[in-house]
Amino acid sequence: MYSALDRHPVASYRAPHAWAAALAFSVLTGVVLLIAMAAPAEPEAGVWAPRTDLPILAGAVLTLLSTLSLIAAWRQDRDMARQLTARDAMLHAAFLSTPALTLSRDGLIQRMNGAAVALFGLPREAALGRAFADLTTEFDMDAVLRAGAQAGQLEARHGHWTGRRADGSTFPLSLRFGLIPPTPGPGGAALEHVALALTDLTRSHAAEAQARELHAQLNKVWRLNSLGEMAATLAHELNQPLSAATAYMHASRAEMLKAGAAGEAARRPLDLAKEQLLRAGSLIHRMRELLTIETSVLGRERVSSMIEDLAPILQMIGQDRNVQVRLDAEAENDHVRADRIQFQQALVNLVRNAVEAAAERPGGGAVSVTGRVEGPVYRITVEDNGPGIAEADAERIFQPLTTTKSGGMGLGLSVTRTIVERHGGALSARRSPTMGGAAFAFALRRHEEAAQ
Ligand code: ADP
């Protein structure tokens, strides 16, 4: 009774022998009738004439019909048996790879396949007959009742179930169930009430945690980058008026010196004011230095791997606006020198802009990120099917604090351009020839091993 689920051989369905017997019987009846028909009606007359009496003729026709219908039914049965064998083989193959077990009404493990045994890391004998609740925290059979269906997902109170391995370690788990119909007939009172398919969520949880971590890192880098860009813009904008004011003061001082004793009294505060202006200038300079986008640590990185890590975040950005984001980066010869997180920041900025532009498109927005080897460089292109960029705006949009969005800061493209330039590339914008919207692209020199 406690045999392992996966030890069952694939069932081989065959048309039952009863078909062959019925067919043989029918054919035999036909032969007897034929002999009866062929026997002369009046043997003593010495004249051979086949019998044509109605009962014999009717018997022959009926026998023929029943033989034909038996053949048709046998063929139908044979086809169905073949289909069942194929389905059984498929189910068996699927079953081997999916951890699965069956439970009795009171939640005791009745059967367990190898994958489930491996998942919990305990000997099968130790698991069979044991309460499944011992292996899965907070599990109770009421969860099946609560589901109120014949099959489906078993909802856990805290988002997922927690499995407990033999060594005491725990892992996140999702459970799907199917009710096992009671076996009809005598002796068919099955102990098995429900079948469970188990999915170990460890990997997907780890991937989610990794994506969350990357997201947090990118947010932090974004804050620093945008501050840096603001500081650079401010420094650039303030530099000119500060220099002009310093020059005017210098000129005033010269004029005052000419005025002799009368100007002498005003010279001192003028010198102090000039000192303050110079101080303000150096403060701004210092702030700019401090907040400069840092990409000094360029390591050897693979573009496809940087994009792959980012995939969940890029997909999430697309899903938020109902835009499909396609990623297609060539993974051969894709080494470049890059600051991983800054590179990813640049890509996120371009994809976010592309998604926002494509979201306006009626009938479905789409964004495509492609990476291609082009001789000595690796080119990354982010395209969309949004409205594109007017020729007149092609340069202007890269300037800091330029935005057409109500909540926009106008820093994304200027930060991205700075990052790309720090990597030795150049960011350009044009119309996408394939998707019709904007296409932002940059190329980085490929980094090959010295030996290659
Ligand atoms: P923000 O996104 O805060 O506006 P950006 O510097 O990222 O700042 O972008 C500046 C402007 O460039 C945007 O406001 C938008 O008008 C334009 N732009 C950027 N990317 C695209 C794109 N893919 N399609 C159309 N316009 C774009």
mmCIF file with all atom_site columns, N, CA and C and ligand atoms in Angstrom, residues 349-350 353-357 384 387-389 397 399 402-405 407-414 438 440, ligand 1:
data_model
loop_
_atom_site.group_PDB
_atom_site.id
_atom_site.type_symbol
_atom_site.label_atom_id
_atom_site.label_alt_id
_atom_site.label_comp_id
_atom_site.label_asym_id
_atom_site.label_entity_id
_atom_site.label_seq_id
_atom_site.pdbx_PDB_ins_code
_atom_site.Cartn_x
_atom_site.Cartn_y
_atom_site.Cartn_z
_atom_site.occupancy
_atom_site.B_iso_or_equiv
_atom_site.pdbx_formal_charge
_atom_site.auth_seq_id
_atom_site.auth_comp_id
_atom_site.auth_asym_id
_atom_site.auth_atom_id
_atom_site.pdbx_PDB_model_num
ATOM   1   N N   . ASN A 1 349 ? 17.548 53.902 -16.578 1.00 0.00 ? 349 ASN A N   1
ATOM   2   C CA  . ASN A 1 349 ? 17.054 55.227 -16.960 1.00 0.00 ? 349 ASN A CA  1
ATOM   3   C C   . ASN A 1 349 ? 16.491 55.210 -18.376 1.00 0.00 ? 349 ASN A C   1
ATOM   4   N N   . LEU A 1 350 ? 17.238 54.568 -19.298 1.00 0.00 ? 350 LEU A N   1
ATOM   5   C CA  . LEU A 1 350 ? 16.795 54.550 -20.699 1.00 0.00 ? 350 LEU A CA  1
ATOM   6   C C   . LEU A 1 350 ? 15.510 53.739 -20.850 1.00 0.00 ? 350 LEU A C   1
ATOM   7   N N   . ASN A 1 353 ? 12.453 55.645 -19.376 1.00 0.00 ? 353 ASN A N   1
ATOM   8   C CA  . ASN A 1 353 ? 11.997 56.668 -20.328 1.00 0.00 ? 353 ASN A CA  1
ATOM   9   C C   . ASN A 1 353 ? 11.246 56.036 -21.493 1.00 0.00 ? 353 ASN A C   1
ATOM   10  N N   . ALA A 1 354 ? 11.832 54.930 -22.020 1.00 0.00 ? 354 ALA A N   1
ATOM   11  C CA  . ALA A 1 354 ? 11.217 54.269 -23.186 1.00 0.00 ? 354 ALA A CA  1
ATOM   12  C C   . ALA A 1 354 ? 9.838  53.741 -22.822 1.00 0.00 ? 354 ALA A C   1
ATOM   13  N N   . VAL A 1 355 ? 9.718  53.153 -21.629 1.00 0.00 ? 355 VAL A N   1
ATOM   14  C CA  . VAL A 1 355 ? 8.426  52.602 -21.188 1.00 0.00 ? 355 VAL A CA  1
ATOM   15  C C   . VAL A 1 355 ? 7.411  53.738 -21.040 1.00 0.00 ? 355 VAL A C   1
ATOM   16  N N   . GLU A 1 356 ? 7.843  54.852 -20.436 1.00 0.00 ? 356 GLU A N   1
ATOM   17  C CA  . GLU A 1 356 ? 6.914  55.977 -20.252 1.00 0.00 ? 356 GLU A CA  1
ATOM   18  C C   . GLU A 1 356 ? 6.449  56.506 -21.607 1.00 0.00 ? 356 GLU A C   1
ATOM   19  N N   . ALA A 1 357 ? 7.363  56.537 -22.592 1.00 0.00 ? 357 ALA A N   1
ATOM   20  C CA  . ALA A 1 357 ? 6.987  57.031 -23.926 1.00 0.00 ? 357 ALA A CA  1
ATOM   21  C C   . ALA A 1 357 ? 6.055  56.033 -24.618 1.00 0.00 ? 357 ALA A C   1
ATOM   22  N N   . ASP A 1 384 ? 11.845 52.040 -28.609 1.00 0.00 ? 384 ASP A N   1
ATOM   23  C CA  . ASP A 1 384 ? 10.439 51.911 -28.204 1.00 0.00 ? 384 ASP A CA  1
ATOM   24  C C   . ASP A 1 384 ? 9.537  52.276 -29.359 1.00 0.00 ? 384 ASP A C   1
ATOM   25  N N   . PRO A 1 387 ? 6.150  57.990 -29.203 1.00 0.00 ? 387 PRO A N   1
ATOM   26  C CA  . PRO A 1 387 ? 6.063  59.075 -30.193 1.00 0.00 ? 387 PRO A CA  1
ATOM   27  C C   . PRO A 1 387 ? 7.413  59.498 -30.782 1.00 0.00 ? 387 PRO A C   1
ATOM   28  N N   . GLY A 1 388 ? 8.508  59.059 -30.188 1.00 0.00 ? 388 GLY A N   1
ATOM   29  C CA  . GLY A 1 388 ? 9.826  59.429 -30.707 1.00 0.00 ? 388 GLY A CA  1
ATOM   30  C C   . GLY A 1 388 ? 10.227 60.837 -30.253 1.00 0.00 ? 388 GLY A C   1
ATOM   31  N N   . ILE A 1 389 ? 11.345 61.311 -30.782 1.00 0.00 ? 389 ILE A N   1
ATOM   32  C CA  . ILE A 1 389 ? 11.867 62.618 -30.364 1.00 0.00 ? 389 ILE A CA  1
ATOM   33  C C   . ILE A 1 389 ? 11.967 63.518 -31.593 1.00 0.00 ? 389 ILE A C   1
ATOM   34  N N   . ILE A 1 397 ? 17.236 67.486 -25.073 1.00 0.00 ? 397 ILE A N   1
ATOM   35  C CA  . ILE A 1 397 ? 16.757 66.567 -24.029 1.00 0.00 ? 397 ILE A CA  1
ATOM   36  C C   . ILE A 1 397 ? 17.877 66.064 -23.113 1.00 0.00 ? 397 ILE A C   1
ATOM   37  N N   . GLN A 1 399 ? 20.137 67.953 -21.858 1.00 0.00 ? 399 GLN A N   1
ATOM   38  C CA  . GLN A 1 399 ? 20.542 68.966 -20.889 1.00 0.00 ? 399 GLN A CA  1
ATOM   39  C C   . GLN A 1 399 ? 19.816 68.753 -19.565 1.00 0.00 ? 399 GLN A C   1
ATOM   40  N N   . THR A 1 402 ? 15.803 69.419 -18.131 1.00 0.00 ? 402 THR A N   1
ATOM   41  C CA  . THR A 1 402 ? 14.908 69.554 -19.288 1.00 0.00 ? 402 THR A CA  1
ATOM   42  C C   . THR A 1 402 ? 13.941 68.383 -19.250 1.00 0.00 ? 402 THR A C   1
ATOM   43  N N   . THR A 1 403 ? 12.665 68.706 -19.121 1.00 0.00 ? 403 THR A N   1
ATOM   44  C CA  . THR A 1 403 ? 11.677 67.620 -19.066 1.00 0.00 ? 403 THR A CA  1
ATOM   45  C C   . THR A 1 403 ? 10.368 68.045 -19.707 1.00 0.00 ? 403 THR A C   1
ATOM   46  N N   . THR A 1 404 ? 9.641  67.063 -20.245 1.00 0.00 ? 404 THR A N   1
ATOM   47  C CA  . THR A 1 404 ? 8.304  67.362 -20.775 1.00 0.00 ? 404 THR A CA  1
ATOM   48  C C   . THR A 1 404 ? 7.256  66.692 -19.886 1.00 0.00 ? 404 THR A C   1
ATOM   49  N N   . LYS A 1 405 ? 7.727  66.069 -18.776 1.00 0.00 ? 405 LYS A N   1
ATOM   50  C CA  . LYS A 1 405 ? 6.790  65.332 -17.909 1.00 0.00 ? 405 LYS A CA  1
ATOM   51  C C   . LYS A 1 405 ? 6.418  66.181 -16.716 1.00 0.00 ? 405 LYS A C   1
ATOM   52  N N   . GLY A 1 407 ? 5.798  65.305 -13.656 1.00 0.00 ? 407 GLY A N   1
ATOM   53  C CA  . GLY A 1 407 ? 6.555  64.981 -12.442 1.00 0.00 ? 407 GLY A CA  1
ATOM   54  C C   . GLY A 1 407 ? 8.031  64.730 -12.726 1.00 0.00 ? 407 GLY A C   1
ATOM   55  N N   . GLY A 1 408 ? 8.489  65.076 -13.917 1.00 0.00 ? 408 GLY A N   1
ATOM   56  C CA  . GLY A 1 408 ? 9.869  64.760 -14.295 1.00 0.00 ? 408 GLY A CA  1
ATOM   57  C C   . GLY A 1 408 ? 10.880 65.717 -13.668 1.00 0.00 ? 408 GLY A C   1
ATOM   58  N N   . MET A 1 409 ? 12.093 65.205 -13.484 1.00 0.00 ? 409 MET A N   1
ATOM   59  C CA  . MET A 1 409 ? 13.160 66.054 -12.937 1.00 0.00 ? 409 MET A CA  1
ATOM   60  C C   . MET A 1 409 ? 14.099 66.510 -14.050 1.00 0.00 ? 409 MET A C   1
ATOM   61  N N   . GLY A 1 410 ? 14.020 65.835 -15.175 1.00 0.00 ? 410 GLY A N   1
ATOM   62  C CA  . GLY A 1 410 ? 14.892 66.220 -16.284 1.00 0.00 ? 410 GLY A CA  1
ATOM   63  C C   . GLY A 1 410 ? 16.352 65.882 -16.034 1.00 0.00 ? 410 GLY A C   1
ATOM   64  N N   . LEU A 1 411 ? 16.586 64.847 -15.232 1.00 0.00 ? 411 LEU A N   1
ATOM   65  C CA  . LEU A 1 411 ? 17.986 64.496 -14.911 1.00 0.00 ? 411 LEU A CA  1
ATOM   66  C C   . LEU A 1 411 ? 18.402 63.150 -15.515 1.00 0.00 ? 411 LEU A C   1
ATOM   67  N N   . GLY A 1 412 ? 17.411 62.328 -15.870 1.00 0.00 ? 412 GLY A N   1
ATOM   68  C CA  . GLY A 1 412 ? 17.704 60.954 -16.301 1.00 0.00 ? 412 GLY A CA  1
ATOM   69  C C   . GLY A 1 412 ? 18.698 60.886 -17.451 1.00 0.00 ? 412 GLY A C   1
ATOM   70  N N   . LEU A 1 413 ? 18.419 61.618 -18.515 1.00 0.00 ? 413 LEU A N   1
ATOM   71  C CA  . LEU A 1 413 ? 19.285 61.516 -19.691 1.00 0.00 ? 413 LEU A CA  1
ATOM   72  C C   . LEU A 1 413 ? 20.647 62.147 -19.456 1.00 0.00 ? 413 LEU A C   1
ATOM   73  N N   . SER A 1 414 ? 20.679 63.250 -18.673 1.00 0.00 ? 414 SER A N   1
ATOM   74  C CA  . SER A 1 414 ? 21.999 63.865 -18.446 1.00 0.00 ? 414 SER A CA  1
ATOM   75  C C   . SER A 1 414 ? 22.856 62.951 -17.571 1.00 0.00 ? 414 SER A C   1
ATOM   76  N N   . ALA A 1 438 ? 11.603 56.207 -30.269 1.00 0.00 ? 438 ALA A N   1
ATOM   77  C CA  . ALA A 1 438 ? 12.979 56.668 -30.086 1.00 0.00 ? 438 ALA A CA  1
ATOM   78  C C   . ALA A 1 438 ? 13.930 55.484 -29.973 1.00 0.00 ? 438 ALA A C   1
ATOM   79  N N   . PHE A 1 440 ? 17.740 54.980 -28.321 1.00 0.00 ? 440 PHE A N   1
ATOM   80  C CA  . PHE A 1 440 ? 18.930 55.509 -27.653 1.00 0.00 ? 440 PHE A CA  1
ATOM   81  C C   . PHE A 1 440 ? 19.994 54.423 -27.733 1.00 0.00 ? 440 PHE A C   1
HETATM 82  P P1  . ADP B 2 .   ? 12.635 63.050 -17.264 1.00 0.00 ? 1   ADP B P1  1
HETATM 83  O O1  . ADP B 2 .   ? 12.404 61.628 -17.610 1.00 0.00 ? 1   ADP B O1  1
HETATM 84  O O2  . ADP B 2 .   ? 12.606 63.328 -15.805 1.00 0.00 ? 1   ADP B O2  1
HETATM 85  O O3  . ADP B 2 .   ? 11.781 64.010 -18.033 1.00 0.00 ? 1   ADP B O3  1
HETATM 86  P P2  . ADP B 2 .   ? 15.053 62.739 -18.778 1.00 0.00 ? 1   ADP B P2  1
HETATM 87  O O4  . ADP B 2 .   ? 16.316 63.510 -18.779 1.00 0.00 ? 1   ADP B O4  1
HETATM 88  O O5  . ADP B 2 .   ? 15.178 61.289 -18.561 1.00 0.00 ? 1   ADP B O5  1
HETATM 89  O O6  . ADP B 2 .   ? 14.132 63.381 -17.686 1.00 0.00 ? 1   ADP B O6  1
HETATM 90  O O7  . ADP B 2 .   ? 14.308 62.954 -20.152 1.00 0.00 ? 1   ADP B O7  1
HETATM 91  C C1  . ADP B 2 .   ? 14.191 64.270 -20.697 1.00 0.00 ? 1   ADP B C1  1
HETATM 92  C C2  . ADP B 2 .   ? 13.114 64.304 -21.742 1.00 0.00 ? 1   ADP B C2  1
HETATM 93  O O8  . ADP B 2 .   ? 13.507 63.563 -22.882 1.00 0.00 ? 1   ADP B O8  1
HETATM 94  C C3  . ADP B 2 .   ? 11.818 63.680 -21.335 1.00 0.00 ? 1   ADP B C3  1
HETATM 95  O O9  . ADP B 2 .   ? 11.017 64.576 -20.575 1.00 0.00 ? 1   ADP B O9  1
HETATM 96  C C4  . ADP B 2 .   ? 11.176 63.340 -22.666 1.00 0.00 ? 1   ADP B C4  1
HETATM 97  O O10 . ADP B 2 .   ? 10.531 64.461 -23.202 1.00 0.00 ? 1   ADP B O10 1
HETATM 98  C C5  . ADP B 2 .   ? 12.370 63.054 -23.547 1.00 0.00 ? 1   ADP B C5  1
HETATM 99  N N1  . ADP B 2 .   ? 12.555 61.608 -23.733 1.00 0.00 ? 1   ADP B N1  1
HETATM 100 C C6  . ADP B 2 .   ? 13.426 60.808 -23.071 1.00 0.00 ? 1   ADP B C6  1
HETATM 101 N N2  . ADP B 2 .   ? 13.339 59.532 -23.505 1.00 0.00 ? 1   ADP B N2  1
HETATM 102 C C7  . ADP B 2 .   ? 12.386 59.508 -24.439 1.00 0.00 ? 1   ADP B C7  1
HETATM 103 C C8  . ADP B 2 .   ? 11.820 58.473 -25.273 1.00 0.00 ? 1   ADP B C8  1
HETATM 104 N N3  . ADP B 2 .   ? 12.222 57.202 -25.204 1.00 0.00 ? 1   ADP B N3  1
HETATM 105 N N4  . ADP B 2 .   ? 10.858 58.834 -26.162 1.00 0.00 ? 1   ADP B N4  1
HETATM 106 C C9  . ADP B 2 .   ? 10.440 60.113 -26.243 1.00 0.00 ? 1   ADP B C9  1
HETATM 107 N N5  . ADP B 2 .   ? 10.928 61.109 -25.496 1.00 0.00 ? 1   ADP B N5  1
HETATM 108 C C10 . ADP B 2 .   ? 11.888 60.845 -24.602 1.00 0.00 ? 1   ADP B C10 1
#
